[in-house]
Short mmCIF file of C-alpha atoms in Angstrom, two decimals:
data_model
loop_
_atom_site.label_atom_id
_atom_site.label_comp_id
_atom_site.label_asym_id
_atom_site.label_seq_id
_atom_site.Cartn_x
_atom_site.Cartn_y
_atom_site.Cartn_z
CA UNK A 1 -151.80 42.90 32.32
CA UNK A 2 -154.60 45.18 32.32
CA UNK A 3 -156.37 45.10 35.87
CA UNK A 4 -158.82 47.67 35.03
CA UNK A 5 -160.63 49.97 32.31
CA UNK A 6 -163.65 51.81 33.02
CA UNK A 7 -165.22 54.73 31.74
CA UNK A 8 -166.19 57.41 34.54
CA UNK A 9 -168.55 60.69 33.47
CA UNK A 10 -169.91 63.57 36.44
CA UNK A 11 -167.63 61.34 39.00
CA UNK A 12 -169.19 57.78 38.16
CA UNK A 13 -168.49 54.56 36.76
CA UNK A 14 -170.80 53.92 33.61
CA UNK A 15 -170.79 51.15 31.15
CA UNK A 16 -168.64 51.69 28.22
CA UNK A 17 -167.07 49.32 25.41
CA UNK A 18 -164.60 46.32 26.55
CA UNK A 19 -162.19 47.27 24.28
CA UNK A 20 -160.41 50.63 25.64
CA UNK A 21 -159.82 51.81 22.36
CA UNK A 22 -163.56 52.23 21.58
CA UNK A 23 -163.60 52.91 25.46
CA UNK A 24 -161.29 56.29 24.99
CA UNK A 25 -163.55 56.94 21.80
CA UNK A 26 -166.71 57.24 23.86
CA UNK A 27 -165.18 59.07 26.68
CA UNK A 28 -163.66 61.40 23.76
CA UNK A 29 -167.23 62.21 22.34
CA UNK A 30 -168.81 62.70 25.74
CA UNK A 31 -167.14 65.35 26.48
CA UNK A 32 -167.92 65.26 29.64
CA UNK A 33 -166.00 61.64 30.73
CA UNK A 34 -162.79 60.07 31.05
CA UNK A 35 -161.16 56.20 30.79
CA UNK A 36 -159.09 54.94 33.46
CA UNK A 37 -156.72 52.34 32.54
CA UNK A 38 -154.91 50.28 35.47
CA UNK A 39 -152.01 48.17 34.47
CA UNK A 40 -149.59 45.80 36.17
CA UNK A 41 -146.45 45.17 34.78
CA UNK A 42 -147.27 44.56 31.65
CA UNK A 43 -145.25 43.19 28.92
CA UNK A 44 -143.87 45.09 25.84
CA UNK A 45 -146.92 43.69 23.73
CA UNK A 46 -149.71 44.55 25.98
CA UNK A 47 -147.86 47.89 26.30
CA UNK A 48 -147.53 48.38 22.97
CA UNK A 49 -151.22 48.01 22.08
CA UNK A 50 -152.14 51.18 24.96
CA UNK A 51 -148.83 53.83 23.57
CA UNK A 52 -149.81 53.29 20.18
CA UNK A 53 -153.46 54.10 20.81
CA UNK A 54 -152.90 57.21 23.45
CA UNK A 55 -150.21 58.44 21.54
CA UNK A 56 -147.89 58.16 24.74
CA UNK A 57 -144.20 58.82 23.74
CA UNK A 58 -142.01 56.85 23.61
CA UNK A 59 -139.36 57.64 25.98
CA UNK A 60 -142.47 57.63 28.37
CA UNK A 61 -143.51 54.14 27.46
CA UNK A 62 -139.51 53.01 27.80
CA UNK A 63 -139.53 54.64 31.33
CA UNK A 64 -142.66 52.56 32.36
CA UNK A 65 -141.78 49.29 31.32
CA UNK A 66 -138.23 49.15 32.20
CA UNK A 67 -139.50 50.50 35.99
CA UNK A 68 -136.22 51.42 37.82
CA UNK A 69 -136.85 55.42 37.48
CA UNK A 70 -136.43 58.24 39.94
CA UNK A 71 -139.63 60.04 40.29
CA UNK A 72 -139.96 62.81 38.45
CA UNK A 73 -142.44 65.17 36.44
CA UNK A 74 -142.65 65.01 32.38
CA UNK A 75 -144.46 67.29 29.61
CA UNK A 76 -145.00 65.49 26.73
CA UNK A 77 -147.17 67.25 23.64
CA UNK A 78 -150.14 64.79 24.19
CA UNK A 79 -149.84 63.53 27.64
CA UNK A 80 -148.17 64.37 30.94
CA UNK A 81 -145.79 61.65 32.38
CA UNK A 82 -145.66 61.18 36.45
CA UNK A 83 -143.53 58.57 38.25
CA UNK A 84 -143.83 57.94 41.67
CA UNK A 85 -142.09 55.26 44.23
CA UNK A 86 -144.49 54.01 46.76
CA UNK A 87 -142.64 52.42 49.74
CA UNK A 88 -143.83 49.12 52.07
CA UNK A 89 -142.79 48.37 55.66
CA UNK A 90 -141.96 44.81 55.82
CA UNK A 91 -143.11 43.95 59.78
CA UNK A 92 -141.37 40.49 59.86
CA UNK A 93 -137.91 41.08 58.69
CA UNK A 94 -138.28 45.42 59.47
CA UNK A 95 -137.07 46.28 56.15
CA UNK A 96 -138.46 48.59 53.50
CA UNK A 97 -139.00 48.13 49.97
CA UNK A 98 -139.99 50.22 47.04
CA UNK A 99 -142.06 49.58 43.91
CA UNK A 100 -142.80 51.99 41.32
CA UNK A 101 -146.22 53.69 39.87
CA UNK A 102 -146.73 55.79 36.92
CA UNK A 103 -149.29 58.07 35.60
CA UNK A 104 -149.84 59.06 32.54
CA UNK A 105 -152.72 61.98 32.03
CA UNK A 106 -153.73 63.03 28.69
CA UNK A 107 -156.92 64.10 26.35
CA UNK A 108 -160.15 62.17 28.76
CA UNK A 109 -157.93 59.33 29.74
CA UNK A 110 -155.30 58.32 32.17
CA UNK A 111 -153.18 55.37 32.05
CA UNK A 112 -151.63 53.79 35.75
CA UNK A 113 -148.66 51.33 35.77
CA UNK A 114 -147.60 49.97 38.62
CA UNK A 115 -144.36 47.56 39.31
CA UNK A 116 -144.11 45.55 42.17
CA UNK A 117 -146.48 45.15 45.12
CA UNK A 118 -146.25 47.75 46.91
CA UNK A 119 -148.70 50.26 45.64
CA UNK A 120 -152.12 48.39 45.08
CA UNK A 121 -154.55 50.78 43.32
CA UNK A 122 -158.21 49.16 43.89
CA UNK A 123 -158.15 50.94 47.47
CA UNK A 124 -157.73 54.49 45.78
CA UNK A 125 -160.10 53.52 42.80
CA UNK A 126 -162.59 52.25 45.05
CA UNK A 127 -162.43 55.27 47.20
CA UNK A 128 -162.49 57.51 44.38
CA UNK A 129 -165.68 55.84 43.07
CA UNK A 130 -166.98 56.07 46.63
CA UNK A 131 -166.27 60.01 46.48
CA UNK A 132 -167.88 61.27 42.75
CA UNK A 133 -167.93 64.70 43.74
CA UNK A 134 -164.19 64.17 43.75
CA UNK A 135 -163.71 62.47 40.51
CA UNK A 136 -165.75 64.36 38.24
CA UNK A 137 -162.89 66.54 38.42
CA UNK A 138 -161.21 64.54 35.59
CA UNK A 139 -157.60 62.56 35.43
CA UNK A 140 -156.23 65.25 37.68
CA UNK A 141 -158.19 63.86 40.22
CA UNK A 142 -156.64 60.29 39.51
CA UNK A 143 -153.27 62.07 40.18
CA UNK A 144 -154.12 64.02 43.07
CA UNK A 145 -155.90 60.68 45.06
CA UNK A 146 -152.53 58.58 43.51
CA UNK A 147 -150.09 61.06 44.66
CA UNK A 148 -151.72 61.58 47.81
CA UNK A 149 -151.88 57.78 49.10
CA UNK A 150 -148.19 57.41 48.25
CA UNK A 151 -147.28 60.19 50.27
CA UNK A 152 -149.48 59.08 53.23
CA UNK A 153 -147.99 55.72 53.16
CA UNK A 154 -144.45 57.38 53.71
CA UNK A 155 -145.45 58.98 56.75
CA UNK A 156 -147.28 55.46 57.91
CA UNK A 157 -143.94 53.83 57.19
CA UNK A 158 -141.95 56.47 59.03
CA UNK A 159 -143.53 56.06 61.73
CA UNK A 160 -143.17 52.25 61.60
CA UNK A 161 -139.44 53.15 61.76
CA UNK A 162 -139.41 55.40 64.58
CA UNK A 163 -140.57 52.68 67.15
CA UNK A 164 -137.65 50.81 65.57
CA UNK A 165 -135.77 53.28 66.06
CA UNK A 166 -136.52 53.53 69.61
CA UNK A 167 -136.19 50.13 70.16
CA UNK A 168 -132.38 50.04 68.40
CA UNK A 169 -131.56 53.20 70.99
CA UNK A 170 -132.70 51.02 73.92
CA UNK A 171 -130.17 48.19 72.55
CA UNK A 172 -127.50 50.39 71.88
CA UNK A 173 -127.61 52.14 75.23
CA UNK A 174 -128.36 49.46 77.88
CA UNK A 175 -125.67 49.29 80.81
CA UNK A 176 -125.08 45.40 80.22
CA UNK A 177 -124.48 45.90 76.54
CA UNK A 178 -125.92 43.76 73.57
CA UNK A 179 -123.62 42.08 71.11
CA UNK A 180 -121.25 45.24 69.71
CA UNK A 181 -121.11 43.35 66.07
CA UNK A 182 -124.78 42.45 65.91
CA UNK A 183 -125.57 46.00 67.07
CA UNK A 184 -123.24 47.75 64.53
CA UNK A 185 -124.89 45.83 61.88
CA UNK A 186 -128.56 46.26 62.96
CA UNK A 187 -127.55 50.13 62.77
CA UNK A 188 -126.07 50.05 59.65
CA UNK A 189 -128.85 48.11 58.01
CA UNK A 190 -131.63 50.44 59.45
CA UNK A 191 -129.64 53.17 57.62
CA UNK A 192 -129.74 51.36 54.42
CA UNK A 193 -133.53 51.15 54.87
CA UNK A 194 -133.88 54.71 55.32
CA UNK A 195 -131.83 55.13 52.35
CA UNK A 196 -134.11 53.62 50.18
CA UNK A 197 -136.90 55.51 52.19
CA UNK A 198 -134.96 58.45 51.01
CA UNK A 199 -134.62 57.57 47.40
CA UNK A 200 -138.46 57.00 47.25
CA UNK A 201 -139.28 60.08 48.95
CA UNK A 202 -136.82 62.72 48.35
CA UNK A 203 -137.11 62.98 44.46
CA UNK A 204 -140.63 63.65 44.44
CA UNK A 205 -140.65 66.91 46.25
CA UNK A 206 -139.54 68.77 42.55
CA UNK A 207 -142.71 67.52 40.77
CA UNK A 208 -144.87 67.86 43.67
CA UNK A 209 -143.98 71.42 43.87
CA UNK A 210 -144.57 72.20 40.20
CA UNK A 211 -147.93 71.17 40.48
CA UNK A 212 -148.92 72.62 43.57
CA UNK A 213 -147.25 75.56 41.72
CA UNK A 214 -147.17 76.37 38.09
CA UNK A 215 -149.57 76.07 35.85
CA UNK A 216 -148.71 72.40 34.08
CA UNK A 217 -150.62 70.67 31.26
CA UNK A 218 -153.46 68.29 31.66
CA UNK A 219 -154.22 69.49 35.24
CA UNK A 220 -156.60 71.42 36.05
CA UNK A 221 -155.79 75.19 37.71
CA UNK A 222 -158.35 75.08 40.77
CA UNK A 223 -155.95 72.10 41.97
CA UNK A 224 -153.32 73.20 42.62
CA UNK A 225 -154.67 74.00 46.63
CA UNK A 226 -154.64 69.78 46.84
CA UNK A 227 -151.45 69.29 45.43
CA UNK A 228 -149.96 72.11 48.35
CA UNK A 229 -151.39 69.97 51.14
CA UNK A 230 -149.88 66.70 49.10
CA UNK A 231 -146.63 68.46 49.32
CA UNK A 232 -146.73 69.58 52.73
CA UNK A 233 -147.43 66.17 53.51
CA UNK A 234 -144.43 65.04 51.58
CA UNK A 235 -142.00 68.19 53.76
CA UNK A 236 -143.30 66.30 56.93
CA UNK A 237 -142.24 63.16 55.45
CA UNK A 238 -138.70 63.95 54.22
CA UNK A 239 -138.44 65.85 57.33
CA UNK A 240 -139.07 62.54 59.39
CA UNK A 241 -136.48 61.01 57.00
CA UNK A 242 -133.65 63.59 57.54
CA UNK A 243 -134.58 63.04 61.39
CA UNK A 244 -134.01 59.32 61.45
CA UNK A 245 -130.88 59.61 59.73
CA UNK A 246 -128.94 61.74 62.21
CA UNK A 247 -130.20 59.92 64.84
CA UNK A 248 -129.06 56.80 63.44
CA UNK A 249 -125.68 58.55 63.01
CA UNK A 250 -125.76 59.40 66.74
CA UNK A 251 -126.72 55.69 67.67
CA UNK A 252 -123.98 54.92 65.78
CA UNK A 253 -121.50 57.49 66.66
CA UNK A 254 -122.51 56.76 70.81
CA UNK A 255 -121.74 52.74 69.96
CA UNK A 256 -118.52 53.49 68.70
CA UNK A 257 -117.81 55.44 71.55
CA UNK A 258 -119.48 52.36 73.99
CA UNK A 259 -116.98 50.41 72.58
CA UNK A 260 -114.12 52.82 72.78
CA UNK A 261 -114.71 53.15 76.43
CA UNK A 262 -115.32 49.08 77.46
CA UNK A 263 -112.44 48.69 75.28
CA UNK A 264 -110.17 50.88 77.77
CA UNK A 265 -112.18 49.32 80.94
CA UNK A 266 -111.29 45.65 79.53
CA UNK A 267 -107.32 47.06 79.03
CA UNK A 268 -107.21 48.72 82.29
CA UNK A 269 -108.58 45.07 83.83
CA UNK A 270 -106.47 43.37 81.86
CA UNK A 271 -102.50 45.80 82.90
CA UNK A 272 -104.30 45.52 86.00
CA UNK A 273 -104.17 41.58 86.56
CA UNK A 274 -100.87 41.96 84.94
CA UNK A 275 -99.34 44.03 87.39
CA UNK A 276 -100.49 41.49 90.41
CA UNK A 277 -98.93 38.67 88.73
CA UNK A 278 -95.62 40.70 88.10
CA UNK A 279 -94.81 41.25 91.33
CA UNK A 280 -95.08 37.56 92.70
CA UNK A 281 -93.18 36.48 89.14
CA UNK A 282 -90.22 38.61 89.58
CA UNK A 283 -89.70 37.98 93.34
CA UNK A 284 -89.56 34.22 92.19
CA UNK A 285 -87.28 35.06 89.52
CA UNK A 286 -84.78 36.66 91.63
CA UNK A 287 -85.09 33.53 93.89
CA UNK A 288 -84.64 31.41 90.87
CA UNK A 289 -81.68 32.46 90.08
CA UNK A 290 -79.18 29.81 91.79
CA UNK A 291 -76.92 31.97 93.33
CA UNK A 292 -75.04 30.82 96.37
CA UNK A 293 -74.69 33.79 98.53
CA UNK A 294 -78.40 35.10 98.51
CA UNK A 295 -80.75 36.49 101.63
CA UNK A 296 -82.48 34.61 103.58
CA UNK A 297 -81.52 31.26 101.68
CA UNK A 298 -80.21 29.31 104.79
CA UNK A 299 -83.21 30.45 107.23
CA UNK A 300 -85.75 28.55 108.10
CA UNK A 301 -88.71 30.66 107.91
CA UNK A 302 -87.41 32.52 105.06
CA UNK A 303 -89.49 30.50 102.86
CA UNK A 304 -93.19 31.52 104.33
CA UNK A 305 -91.81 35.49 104.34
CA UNK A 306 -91.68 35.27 100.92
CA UNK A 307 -94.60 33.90 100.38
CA UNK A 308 -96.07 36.39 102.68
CA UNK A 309 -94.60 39.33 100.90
CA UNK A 310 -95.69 38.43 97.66
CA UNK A 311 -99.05 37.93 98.83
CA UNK A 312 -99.24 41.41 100.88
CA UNK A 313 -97.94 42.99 97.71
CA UNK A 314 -100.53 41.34 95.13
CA UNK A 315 -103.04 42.29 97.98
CA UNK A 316 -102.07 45.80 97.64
CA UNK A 317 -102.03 46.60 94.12
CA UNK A 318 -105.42 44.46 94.36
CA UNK A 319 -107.03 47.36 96.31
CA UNK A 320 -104.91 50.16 94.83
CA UNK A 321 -106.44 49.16 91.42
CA UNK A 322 -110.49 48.48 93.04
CA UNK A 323 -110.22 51.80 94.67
CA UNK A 324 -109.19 53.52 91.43
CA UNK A 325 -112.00 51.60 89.72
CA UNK A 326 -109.81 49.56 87.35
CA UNK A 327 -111.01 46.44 88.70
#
């Protein structure tokens, strides 16, 4: 559906037609102004109605209504195609989840389409129309203010997932140990989450670079300074990413090796114990065995020796194995 159409001219909001194809026409014949379409997820027939009278292309217009893209840069003859993947830290259940924006830019209009809920746009219009000096620069400014809130909201999130981060590495490295299953699955769904942080954010370092770069149609030159900072923002972000991820392979790789070594503690307990009770068992068994001419059968104390050696012996290996730390 469309959430928004307004005309903007010298940075401010004017009146213009309802209907955004007379909109665009007025915009067109200023000169001077440009319409600014916001849609959510709209359906092929709403769609249809906005491509047909921007002259988007086609492959474009598939791209935004199937969602599900990488983001990525596009030059079309009449319009410039952006897509972007904003991402959303989930507090309650610390997970992170992805929608999916796009921008087209073209002749005094641009055209936003957003999937999901994780990119709301009435915070960047409303600053925009709070900042004309800013948005008199055109549909490039759209891009720049778009681009630039997604790629704050990645280093927001990252952030988020640090102090998670820290809070797993406490877990994982306590002396009296957590759960080793629940652990090993809390690290290997964090990774998954900066995964999809990765997907989100890695892609869009290509296109951010071309703009802050080369010269690319339907932005203006003198921006290219804003889209830099943008994509130094986005370097500081992927570089948080590649951080978290090698830690989490450390916290991972130091469980593994937690459990490695409580594993041989709990074996070394365990022969221990079993040596104790081997000593006492085979002493019986030899005085198991029925045989008539055997030591110390007929005596009468003969009974409380063995006892007493048994004991002494189980005693021994008891602090043989304490001193060596096995018990």
């Amino acid at each position: 559906m469309i959430v928004d159409c307004a005309i903007y001219r010298e940075g401010r909001r004017i009146e213009g037609p309802s209907d955004f194809s007379d909109a665009l026409a007025k915009a067109r014949a200023t000169g001077d102004a440009f319409l600014w379409i916001g849609l959510h997820e709209p359906t092929e027939k709403e769609f249809d109605l906005v491509s047909s009278e921007f002259g988007l292309h086609p492959l474009a217009v598939e791209d935004a209504l199937t969602a599900h893209q990488r983001p990525k840069l596009e030059v079309y003859d009449d319009s410039l195609f952006v897509v972007l993947k904003p991402v959303v830290y989930e507090e309650k259940e610390d997970t992170v989840t992805t929608g999916e924006l796009m921008v087209f830019l073209g002749d005094s209009f641009v055209v936003t389409v957003r999937h999901g809920e994780g990119a709301p746009l009435a915070a960047v219009r409303n600053r925009l129309e709070s900042e004309p000096e800013v948005l008199k620069h055109g549909p490039t400014s759209v891009l720049y203010a778009v681009s630039d809130a997604v790629v704050d909201h990645y280093i927001d999130v990252a952030a988020e997932l640090q102090v998670d981060l820290e809070e797993l590495e406490t877990d994982v490295f306590e002396p009296s140990g957590s759960d080793a299953r629940n652990t090993a699955a809390r690290i290997y769904n964090f990774k998954r989450q900066v995964l999809e942080f990765r997907r989100a954010a890695g892609p869009l370092a290509g296109p951010m670079e071309r703009l802050a770069g080369a010269k690319v149609p339907f932005v203006e030159d003198h921006s290219q300074p804003f889209f830099r900072d943008v994509a130094d923002h986005l370097t500081r972000a992927n570089e948080y990413v590649e951080e978290l991820d090698r830690l989490l392979s450390d916290a991972l790789a130091a469980h593994l090796a937690q459990m490695g070594v409580r594993q041989n503690d709990d074996m070394r307990k365990i022969s221990a114990w079993a040596a104790m009770a081997a000593v006492p068992t085979m002493v019986a068994g030899i005085y198991g065995m029925n045989f008539e001419h055997m030591p110390e059968l007929t005596q009468p104390w003969g009974y409380p020796v063995v006892l007493l050696v048994m004991a002494g012996a189980v005693f021994g290996l008891y602090r043989l194995f304490k001193r060596r730390g096995w018990l």
